[in-house]
PDB file of C-alpha atoms in Angstrom:
ATOM      1  CA  MET A   1     106.648 135.816 135.412  1.00 93.00           C
ATOM      2  CA  ALA A   2     110.859 136.478 135.127  1.00 98.00           C
ATOM      3  CA  LYS A   3     112.310 139.638 132.938  1.00 98.00           C
ATOM      4  CA  ILE A   4     115.416 140.933 131.515  1.00 98.00           C
ATOM      5  CA  ILE A   5     115.260 143.748 133.277  1.00 98.00           C
ATOM      6  CA  GLY A   6     118.757 144.324 131.294  1.00 98.00           C
ATOM      7  CA  GLY A   7     121.682 143.548 129.128  1.00 98.00           C
ATOM      8  CA  LEU A   8     125.467 144.084 129.140  1.00 98.00           C
ATOM      9  CA  THR A   9     128.606 143.668 127.449  1.00 98.00           C
ATOM     10  CA  THR A  10     131.249 143.120 128.817  1.00 98.00           C
ATOM     11  CA  SER A  11     135.413 142.410 126.923  1.00 96.00           C
ATOM     12  CA  HIS A  12     136.267 139.319 128.503  1.00 95.00           C
ATOM     13  CA  ILE A  13     139.755 139.151 128.420  1.00 93.00           C
ATOM     14  CA  PRO A  14     141.861 136.581 130.514  1.00 93.00           C
ATOM     15  CA  ALA A  15     144.440 139.996 131.512  1.00 94.00           C
ATOM     16  CA  VAL A  16     142.110 141.838 133.234  1.00 96.00           C
ATOM     17  CA  GLY A  17     141.376 138.878 135.312  1.00 95.00           C
ATOM     18  CA  ASN A  18     145.049 138.755 136.562  1.00 95.00           C
ATOM     19  CA  ALA A  19     145.008 142.359 136.743  1.00 96.00           C
ATOM     20  CA  MET A  20     141.854 142.216 139.333  1.00 96.00           C
ATOM     21  CA  ALA A  21     143.398 139.584 141.490  1.00 95.00           C
ATOM     22  CA  SER A  22     146.097 141.699 141.941  1.00 96.00           C
ATOM     23  CA  LYS A  23     144.066 144.474 142.702  1.00 97.00           C
ATOM     24  CA  LEU A  24     145.094 146.627 139.799  1.00 97.00           C
ATOM     25  CA  GLU A  25     141.773 148.602 139.622  1.00 97.00           C
ATOM     26  CA  GLN A  26     143.870 152.111 140.046  1.00 98.00           C
ATOM     27  CA  ASP A  27     146.927 151.699 138.539  1.00 98.00           C
ATOM     28  CA  PRO A  28     147.226 154.474 135.503  1.00 97.00           C
ATOM     29  CA  TYR A  29     147.414 151.187 132.509  1.00 97.00           C
ATOM     30  CA  TRP A  30     144.084 150.554 134.412  1.00 98.00           C
ATOM     31  CA  LYS A  31     142.113 152.581 135.733  1.00 98.00           C
ATOM     32  CA  ARG A  32     140.065 154.608 133.056  1.00 98.00           C
ATOM     33  CA  PHE A  33     139.227 150.480 131.840  1.00 97.00           C
ATOM     34  CA  PHE A  34     137.825 149.329 135.252  1.00 98.00           C
ATOM     35  CA  ASP A  35     136.361 152.687 136.043  1.00 98.00           C
ATOM     36  CA  GLY A  36     133.902 151.620 133.326  1.00 98.00           C
ATOM     37  CA  TYR A  37     132.219 149.245 134.456  1.00 98.00           C
ATOM     38  CA  GLU A  38     131.104 151.655 137.583  1.00 98.00           C
ATOM     39  CA  PRO A  39     128.067 152.893 136.861  1.00 98.00           C
ATOM     40  CA  VAL A  40     126.963 149.031 135.404  1.00 98.00           C
ATOM     41  CA  LYS A  41     128.798 148.250 139.194  1.00 98.00           C
ATOM     42  CA  GLN A  42     126.304 150.871 140.266  1.00 98.00           C
ATOM     43  CA  TRP A  43     123.135 149.847 138.724  1.00 98.00           C
ATOM     44  CA  LEU A  44     122.953 146.577 139.259  1.00 98.00           C
ATOM     45  CA  ASP A  45     123.389 147.310 143.757  1.00 98.00           C
ATOM     46  CA  GLU A  46     120.732 148.742 142.868  1.00 98.00           C
ATOM     47  CA  VAL A  47     117.918 146.816 141.104  1.00 98.00           C
ATOM     48  CA  LYS A  48     119.556 143.370 142.761  1.00 98.00           C
ATOM     49  CA  PRO A  49     119.843 141.113 139.410  1.00 98.00           C
ATOM     50  CA  ASP A  50     118.213 136.913 140.422  1.00 98.00           C
ATOM     51  CA  LEU A  51     119.939 136.800 138.089  1.00 98.00           C
ATOM     52  CA  ALA A  52     122.637 136.516 134.973  1.00 99.00           C
ATOM     53  CA  ILE A  53     122.620 134.270 131.461  1.00 99.00           C
ATOM     54  CA  ILE A  54     126.199 135.297 130.456  1.00 98.00           C
ATOM     55  CA  VAL A  55     127.167 134.827 127.051  1.00 98.00           C
ATOM     56  CA  TYR A  56     130.579 133.964 126.185  1.00 98.00           C
ATOM     57  CA  ASN A  57     132.846 131.071 124.837  1.00 97.00           C
ATOM     58  CA  ASP A  58     134.201 127.985 125.823  1.00 96.00           C
ATOM     59  CA  HIS A  59     138.838 127.907 125.914  1.00 93.00           C
ATOM     60  CA  GLY A  60     138.497 124.213 126.126  1.00 91.00           C
ATOM     61  CA  LEU A  61     137.997 123.719 129.086  1.00 91.00           C
ATOM     62  CA  ASN A  62     134.916 121.457 128.669  1.00 94.00           C
ATOM     63  CA  PHE A  63     135.362 121.559 124.856  1.00 93.00           C
ATOM     64  CA  PHE A  64     138.824 121.428 122.440  1.00 91.00           C
ATOM     65  CA  LEU A  65     139.600 121.469 118.367  1.00 89.00           C
ATOM     66  CA  ASP A  66     137.656 118.578 118.035  1.00 93.00           C
ATOM     67  CA  LYS A  67     133.839 118.246 119.454  1.00 95.00           C
ATOM     68  CA  VAL A  68     132.760 121.762 119.759  1.00 96.00           C
ATOM     69  CA  PRO A  69     128.893 122.248 119.422  1.00 98.00           C
ATOM     70  CA  THR A  70     128.118 125.826 118.337  1.00 98.00           C
ATOM     71  CA  PHE A  71     124.596 126.285 121.704  1.00 98.00           C
ATOM     72  CA  ALA A  72     125.346 124.799 124.631  1.00 98.00           C
ATOM     73  CA  LEU A  73     123.150 126.072 128.542  1.00 98.00           C
ATOM     74  CA  GLY A  74     125.219 125.001 131.209  1.00 98.00           C
ATOM     75  CA  CYS A  75     122.520 122.754 133.222  1.00 98.00           C
ATOM     76  CA  ALA A  76     123.567 122.199 136.703  1.00 98.00           C
ATOM     77  CA  ASP A  77     123.219 124.290 139.556  1.00 98.00           C
ATOM     78  CA  SER A  78     126.525 125.283 140.722  1.00 98.00           C
ATOM     79  CA  TYR A  79     129.592 125.989 137.975  1.00 98.00           C
ATOM     80  CA  GLN A  80     133.001 125.390 139.413  1.00 97.00           C
ATOM     81  CA  ASN A  81     135.695 127.801 137.772  1.00 95.00           C
ATOM     82  CA  ALA A  82     138.519 126.335 136.843  1.00 92.00           C
ATOM     83  CA  ASP A  83     141.875 128.100 134.729  1.00 84.00           C
ATOM     84  CA  GLU A  84     142.648 126.689 130.621  1.00 81.00           C
ATOM     85  CA  GLY A  85     146.256 128.250 131.015  1.00 81.00           C
ATOM     86  CA  TRP A  86     146.091 132.017 132.103  1.00 80.00           C
ATOM     87  CA  GLY A  87     147.558 132.009 135.454  1.00 84.00           C
ATOM     88  CA  ILE A  88     143.979 132.864 137.303  1.00 89.00           C
ATOM     89  CA  PRO A  89     143.172 132.449 140.108  1.00 89.00           C
ATOM     90  CA  ALA A  90     140.393 130.488 140.879  1.00 89.00           C
ATOM     91  CA  SER A  91     136.933 132.872 142.162  1.00 92.00           C
ATOM     92  CA  ALA A  92     134.791 130.913 144.223  1.00 95.00           C
ATOM     93  CA  ASP A  93     131.736 128.297 142.417  1.00 97.00           C
ATOM     94  CA  VAL A  94     129.014 130.645 140.935  1.00 98.00           C
ATOM     95  CA  PRO A  95     125.693 128.614 141.964  1.00 98.00           C
ATOM     96  CA  GLY A  96     123.602 128.048 139.013  1.00 98.00           C
ATOM     97  CA  ASP A  97     119.620 127.130 138.358  1.00 98.00           C
ATOM     98  CA  ALA A  98     119.266 123.656 137.125  1.00 98.00           C
ATOM     99  CA  GLN A  99     115.711 123.940 137.268  1.00 98.00           C
ATOM    100  CA  PHE A 100     115.374 127.506 135.142  1.00 98.00           C
ATOM    101  CA  SER A 101     118.967 126.255 133.094  1.00 98.00           C
ATOM    102  CA  TRP A 102     116.124 123.065 131.859  1.00 98.00           C
ATOM    103  CA  HIS A 103     112.911 125.779 131.114  1.00 98.00           C
ATOM    104  CA  LEU A 104     114.917 127.252 128.884  1.00 98.00           C
ATOM    105  CA  ALA A 105     116.562 125.051 126.925  1.00 98.00           C
ATOM    106  CA  GLU A 106     113.312 123.273 126.125  1.00 98.00           C
ATOM    107  CA  SER A 107     111.635 126.549 124.773  1.00 98.00           C
ATOM    108  CA  LEU A 108     114.279 126.840 122.491  1.00 98.00           C
ATOM    109  CA  ILE A 109     114.948 123.715 121.342  1.00 98.00           C
ATOM    110  CA  ARG A 110     110.787 124.274 120.779  1.00 98.00           C
ATOM    111  CA  GLN A 111     111.740 127.549 119.362  1.00 98.00           C
ATOM    112  CA  GLU A 112     114.451 125.349 116.807  1.00 98.00           C
ATOM    113  CA  PHE A 113     117.679 126.224 118.387  1.00 98.00           C
ATOM    114  CA  ASP A 114     118.612 122.954 119.550  1.00 96.00           C
ATOM    115  CA  MET A 115     120.968 123.073 122.117  1.00 97.00           C
ATOM    116  CA  THR A 116     123.865 120.727 123.780  1.00 98.00           C
ATOM    117  CA  THR A 117     123.246 120.406 127.309  1.00 98.00           C
ATOM    118  CA  CYS A 118     125.685 120.196 129.832  1.00 98.00           C
ATOM    119  CA  GLN A 119     124.532 118.984 133.545  1.00 98.00           C
ATOM    120  CA  GLU A 120     128.255 119.446 134.114  1.00 96.00           C
ATOM    121  CA  MET A 121     130.267 122.061 133.298  1.00 96.00           C
ATOM    122  CA  LEU A 122     133.836 123.850 134.495  1.00 96.00           C
ATOM    123  CA  VAL A 123     133.854 128.180 133.349  1.00 97.00           C
ATOM    124  CA  ASP A 124     137.098 129.798 132.473  1.00 95.00           C
ATOM    125  CA  HIS A 125     138.122 133.211 132.188  1.00 94.00           C
ATOM    126  CA  GLY A 126     135.169 133.660 129.555  1.00 96.00           C
ATOM    127  CA  PHE A 127     132.374 133.401 131.836  1.00 97.00           C
ATOM    128  CA  MET A 128     134.639 134.340 135.218  1.00 96.00           C
ATOM    129  CA  VAL A 129     135.981 137.230 133.882  1.00 97.00           C
ATOM    130  CA  PRO A 130     132.894 139.202 133.980  1.00 98.00           C
ATOM    131  CA  MET A 131     130.940 138.184 136.955  1.00 98.00           C
ATOM    132  CA  ASN A 132     134.114 140.108 138.542  1.00 97.00           C
ATOM    133  CA  LEU A 133     134.541 142.187 136.950  1.00 98.00           C
ATOM    134  CA  PHE A 134     130.556 143.497 137.762  1.00 98.00           C
ATOM    135  CA  TRP A 135     129.726 141.820 141.456  1.00 98.00           C
ATOM    136  CA  ARG A 136     133.579 141.080 142.793  1.00 97.00           C
ATOM    137  CA  GLN A 137     132.689 143.595 145.624  1.00 96.00           C
ATOM    138  CA  HIS A 138     131.044 141.269 147.691  1.00 97.00           C
ATOM    139  CA  GLU A 139     131.765 138.533 149.857  1.00 95.00           C
ATOM    140  CA  HIS A 140     129.409 135.753 147.880  1.00 97.00           C
ATOM    141  CA  TRP A 141     128.310 136.061 144.874  1.00 98.00           C
ATOM    142  CA  PRO A 142     124.978 138.589 144.991  1.00 98.00           C
ATOM    143  CA  LEU A 143     122.639 136.183 141.691  1.00 98.00           C
ATOM    144  CA  LYS A 144     123.096 133.062 139.959  1.00 98.00           C
ATOM    145  CA  ALA A 145     124.476 132.629 136.819  1.00 98.00           C
ATOM    146  CA  ILE A 146     124.122 130.493 133.231  1.00 98.00           C
ATOM    147  CA  PRO A 147     126.512 129.922 130.921  1.00 98.00           C
ATOM    148  CA  LEU A 148     124.878 129.988 127.730  1.00 98.00           C
ATOM    149  CA  ALA A 149     128.458 129.258 124.862  1.00 98.00           C
ATOM    150  CA  VAL A 150     128.615 130.075 122.101  1.00 98.00           C
ATOM    151  CA  ASN A 151     131.169 128.921 119.212  1.00 98.00           C
ATOM    152  CA  THR A 152     133.156 131.505 118.386  1.00 97.00           C
ATOM    153  CA  VAL A 153     136.684 129.105 118.017  1.00 95.00           C
ATOM    154  CA  GLN A 154     136.358 126.054 115.365  1.00 96.00           C
ATOM    155  CA  HIS A 155     134.850 126.638 111.782  1.00 96.00           C
ATOM    156  CA  PRO A 156     132.727 126.969 110.495  1.00 97.00           C
ATOM    157  CA  LEU A 157     130.954 129.276 112.602  1.00 98.00           C
ATOM    158  CA  THR A 158     128.002 130.554 113.481  1.00 98.00           C
ATOM    159  CA  SER A 159     127.208 134.024 112.996  1.00 98.00           C
ATOM    160  CA  ALA A 160     125.399 137.930 113.916  1.00 98.00           C
ATOM    161  CA  ALA A 161     122.668 136.226 112.884  1.00 98.00           C
ATOM    162  CA  ARG A 162     122.405 133.707 114.283  1.00 98.00           C
ATOM    163  CA  CYS A 163     122.639 134.854 117.850  1.00 98.00           C
ATOM    164  CA  TYR A 164     120.503 137.324 116.974  1.00 98.00           C
ATOM    165  CA  LYS A 165     117.414 135.434 117.241  1.00 98.00           C
ATOM    166  CA  LEU A 166     118.980 132.923 119.711  1.00 98.00           C
ATOM    167  CA  GLY A 167     118.577 136.598 121.509  1.00 98.00           C
ATOM    168  CA  LYS A 168     115.256 136.715 120.364  1.00 98.00           C
ATOM    169  CA  ALA A 169     114.194 132.774 121.685  1.00 98.00           C
ATOM    170  CA  LEU A 170     115.587 133.893 124.938  1.00 98.00           C
ATOM    171  CA  ARG A 171     113.777 136.266 125.653  1.00 98.00           C
ATOM    172  CA  LYS A 172     110.286 134.019 125.355  1.00 98.00           C
ATOM    173  CA  ALA A 173     112.068 131.017 126.770  1.00 98.00           C
ATOM    174  CA  VAL A 174     112.642 133.786 130.023  1.00 98.00           C
ATOM    175  CA  GLU A 175     109.270 135.622 130.045  1.00 98.00           C
ATOM    176  CA  SER A 176     107.625 132.007 129.773  1.00 98.00           C
ATOM    177  CA  TYR A 177     108.928 130.880 133.299  1.00 98.00           C
ATOM    178  CA  PRO A 178     105.960 131.118 135.670  1.00 97.00           C
ATOM    179  CA  GLU A 179     108.577 132.398 138.563  1.00 97.00           C
ATOM    180  CA  ASP A 180     109.098 135.672 139.557  1.00 98.00           C
ATOM    181  CA  MET A 181     113.006 136.561 138.704  1.00 98.00           C
ATOM    182  CA  LYS A 182     114.407 139.367 137.629  1.00 98.00           C
ATOM    183  CA  VAL A 183     116.841 138.226 135.827  1.00 98.00           C
ATOM    184  CA  VAL A 184     119.936 139.998 133.322  1.00 99.00           C
ATOM    185  CA  VAL A 185     121.409 138.785 129.778  1.00 99.00           C
ATOM    186  CA  ILE A 186     125.258 139.420 129.035  1.00 98.00           C
ATOM    187  CA  GLY A 187     126.550 138.796 125.713  1.00 98.00           C
ATOM    188  CA  THR A 188     130.841 139.194 125.763  1.00 98.00           C
ATOM    189  CA  GLY A 189     134.267 139.299 124.027  1.00 96.00           C
ATOM    190  CA  GLY A 190     135.312 141.475 121.414  1.00 93.00           C
ATOM    191  CA  LEU A 191     136.146 143.840 120.614  1.00 97.00           C
ATOM    192  CA  SER A 192     138.307 143.830 117.486  1.00 97.00           C
ATOM    193  CA  HIS A 193     141.100 141.788 118.208  1.00 96.00           C
ATOM    194  CA  GLN A 194     143.732 138.946 116.560  1.00 95.00           C
ATOM    195  CA  LEU A 195     146.579 136.625 118.744  1.00 90.00           C
ATOM    196  CA  GLN A 196     148.026 135.500 116.371  1.00 90.00           C
ATOM    197  CA  GLY A 197     149.160 135.146 112.015  1.00 93.00           C
ATOM    198  CA  GLU A 198     150.647 138.279 110.913  1.00 92.00           C
ATOM    199  CA  ARG A 199     148.004 140.406 112.011  1.00 94.00           C
ATOM    200  CA  ALA A 200     148.363 139.580 115.582  1.00 94.00           C
ATOM    201  CA  GLY A 201     147.397 142.898 117.299  1.00 93.00           C
ATOM    202  CA  ILE A 202     145.305 144.589 115.406  1.00 94.00           C
ATOM    203  CA  ILE A 203     142.845 146.719 116.740  1.00 97.00           C
ATOM    204  CA  ASP A 204     140.380 148.660 114.828  1.00 97.00           C
ATOM    205  CA  VAL A 205     138.573 151.473 117.137  1.00 98.00           C
ATOM    206  CA  ASP A 206     135.767 152.865 114.101  1.00 98.00           C
ATOM    207  CA  PHE A 207     134.988 150.065 113.305  1.00 98.00           C
ATOM    208  CA  ASP A 208     135.024 148.938 117.408  1.00 98.00           C
ATOM    209  CA  LEU A 209     132.498 151.781 118.079  1.00 98.00           C
ATOM    210  CA  LYS A 210     130.578 151.416 114.783  1.00 98.00           C
ATOM    211  CA  CYS A 211     129.983 148.049 115.911  1.00 98.00           C
ATOM    212  CA  ILE A 212     128.436 149.743 119.568  1.00 98.00           C
ATOM    213  CA  ASP A 213     126.612 151.894 117.578  1.00 98.00           C
ATOM    214  CA  LYS A 214     124.690 149.723 115.031  1.00 98.00           C
ATOM    215  CA  ILE A 215     124.069 146.714 117.949  1.00 98.00           C
ATOM    216  CA  ILE A 216     122.297 149.478 120.246  1.00 98.00           C
ATOM    217  CA  ASN A 217     120.031 151.470 117.014  1.00 98.00           C
ATOM    218  CA  ASP A 218     120.603 149.102 114.189  1.00 98.00           C
ATOM    219  CA  PRO A 219     121.180 145.551 115.278  1.00 98.00           C
ATOM    220  CA  GLN A 220     120.081 144.946 111.830  1.00 98.00           C
ATOM    221  CA  TRP A 221     122.749 145.927 110.387  1.00 98.00           C
ATOM    222  CA  MET A 222     125.628 144.314 112.590  1.00 97.00           C
ATOM    223  CA  ALA A 223     122.957 141.011 111.961  1.00 98.00           C
ATOM    224  CA  GLU A 224     124.424 140.893 107.699  1.00 98.00           C
ATOM    225  CA  LEU A 225     127.219 141.341 107.966  1.00 98.00           C
ATOM    226  CA  SER A 226     129.224 138.223 107.361  1.00 98.00           C
ATOM    227  CA  ASN A 227     131.828 136.644 109.940  1.00 98.00           C
ATOM    228  CA  ASP A 228     134.900 136.885 106.575  1.00 98.00           C
ATOM    229  CA  TYR A 229     134.265 140.795 106.911  1.00 98.00           C
ATOM    230  CA  ILE A 230     133.886 140.435 111.151  1.00 98.00           C
ATOM    231  CA  MET A 231     136.977 139.094 111.013  1.00 97.00           C
ATOM    232  CA  GLU A 232     138.791 141.142 107.878  1.00 97.00           C
ATOM    233  CA  LYS A 233     137.915 144.457 109.673  1.00 97.00           C
ATOM    234  CA  ALA A 234     138.694 142.961 114.174  1.00 97.00           C
ATOM    235  CA  GLY A 235     140.820 140.350 113.739  1.00 96.00           C
ATOM    236  CA  THR A 236     139.759 136.391 114.303  1.00 96.00           C
ATOM    237  CA  GLU A 237     139.547 136.746 117.416  1.00 96.00           C
ATOM    238  CA  GLY A 238     137.578 140.235 117.626  1.00 97.00           C
ATOM    239  CA  ILE A 239     134.504 138.105 116.190  1.00 98.00           C
ATOM    240  CA  GLU A 240     133.610 137.630 119.369  1.00 97.00           C
ATOM    241  CA  VAL A 241     131.568 140.062 119.436  1.00 98.00           C
ATOM    242  CA  ILE A 242     128.958 138.100 117.657  1.00 98.00           C
ATOM    243  CA  MET A 243     127.785 137.393 120.928  1.00 98.00           C
ATOM    244  CA  TRP A 244     127.382 141.271 121.612  1.00 98.00           C
ATOM    245  CA  MET A 245     124.035 139.699 119.034  1.00 98.00           C
ATOM    246  CA  VAL A 246     122.072 137.745 121.784  1.00 98.00           C
ATOM    247  CA  MET A 247     122.182 140.278 123.878  1.00 98.00           C
ATOM    248  CA  ARG A 248     120.812 142.295 122.160  1.00 98.00           C
ATOM    249  CA  GLY A 249     118.655 139.953 120.715  1.00 98.00           C
ATOM    250  CA  ALA A 250     116.873 139.431 124.194  1.00 98.00           C
ATOM    251  CA  LEU A 251     115.896 143.136 124.359  1.00 98.00           C
ATOM    252  CA  ALA A 252     113.037 144.925 122.612  1.00 98.00           C
ATOM    253  CA  ASP A 253     113.374 146.344 119.451  1.00 97.00           C
ATOM    254  CA  LYS A 254     114.640 150.015 121.212  1.00 98.00           C
ATOM    255  CA  VAL A 255     116.356 150.252 123.688  1.00 98.00           C
ATOM    256  CA  ASP A 256     117.620 153.057 126.581  1.00 98.00           C
ATOM    257  CA  VAL A 257     121.492 153.405 126.644  1.00 98.00           C
ATOM    258  CA  LEU A 258     122.096 153.965 130.362  1.00 98.00           C
ATOM    259  CA  HIS A 259     126.085 153.284 130.364  1.00 98.00           C
ATOM    260  CA  LYS A 260     128.497 152.727 127.833  1.00 98.00           C
ATOM    261  CA  HIS A 261     131.571 152.557 127.850  1.00 98.00           C
ATOM    262  CA  TYR A 262     135.423 152.055 125.084  1.00 98.00           C
ATOM    263  CA  HIS A 263     138.768 151.766 125.812  1.00 98.00           C
ATOM    264  CA  ALA A 264     141.691 150.930 123.487  1.00 97.00           C
ATOM    265  CA  PRO A 265     144.303 148.596 124.178  1.00 95.00           C
ATOM    266  CA  ILE A 266     143.935 147.169 127.279  1.00 94.00           C
ATOM    267  CA  SER A 267     145.758 143.595 126.667  1.00 92.00           C
ATOM    268  CA  ASN A 268     145.921 144.301 122.872  1.00 93.00           C
ATOM    269  CA  THR A 269     142.581 144.266 122.518  1.00 97.00           C
ATOM    270  CA  GLY A 270     139.548 148.007 122.793  1.00 97.00           C
ATOM    271  CA  ALA A 271     137.027 146.743 125.443  1.00 97.00           C
ATOM    272  CA  GLY A 272     133.687 147.229 125.162  1.00 97.00           C
ATOM    273  CA  VAL A 273     131.139 148.305 128.207  1.00 98.00           C
ATOM    274  CA  LEU A 274     127.006 148.791 126.912  1.00 98.00           C
ATOM    275  CA  LEU A 275     124.571 148.738 129.989  1.00 98.00           C
ATOM    276  CA  LEU A 276     120.998 149.405 128.180  1.00 98.00           C
ATOM    277  CA  THR A 277     117.001 148.519 129.246  1.00 98.00           C
ATOM    278  CA  ASP A 278     114.177 147.580 127.649  1.00 98.00           C
ATOM    279  CA  ALA A 279     113.066 151.593 126.307  1.00 97.00           C
ATOM    280  CA  GLN A 280     110.871 153.271 128.535  1.00 91.00           C
ATOM    281  CA  SER A 281     108.526 155.838 126.173  1.00 74.00           C
TER     282      SER A 281
END
């Protein structure tokens, strides 16, 4: 059967996409940020997952403010990268797995998560920055990927608790797939940042670090936070951290931390990386 072999998190800052395109990884401003990904890249190259489910928020390529589903799942065999305005050079199309996507959709709907299913889906920096952070060293994408879009833009938004439950349902969906497949779930976005208004530029390092610790060790604490509180502490765009909870719900109650890293500021954002697996003891 299919199995989730690990959970990853990463920020998906568009400036990171341009930095990678310009090969600035060794630039003094960027070096510590990019160095934080090397252990995760090494682990991925060792375990060789077959597929990544990437939890991200669409930035206007598929859904604009007039129509935004709470949860949308890509159900295609290929996903085209397009630029929604940041000027990031397009990456190669990412292979999908429509058969597996439809299995996930059917299972999630049976578990009372009414997914919007997308047989065509463009993917923006929210999806492609993580793909490149983890796999740009390969000439061709070494795995398939499925986009799972969560609305963190147009209110009313879903909650950390609902995302956590979605992760648990996602695990059941993956493990009910009869074919052998190694899957990683990637929660993206965050951490604290705000792009507009009087608090533009806010970064709360203490809150970011607390969220990282609680997501690892006490996800129920995170699940009980209101969206208003998260945005008060982490900024309006900091609400993206709820997408990390989909990843956490897809893992066991107890996890092993293979790697964690935090860096701030990077493009006015607190940026975090996690690599978790189900606890072995």
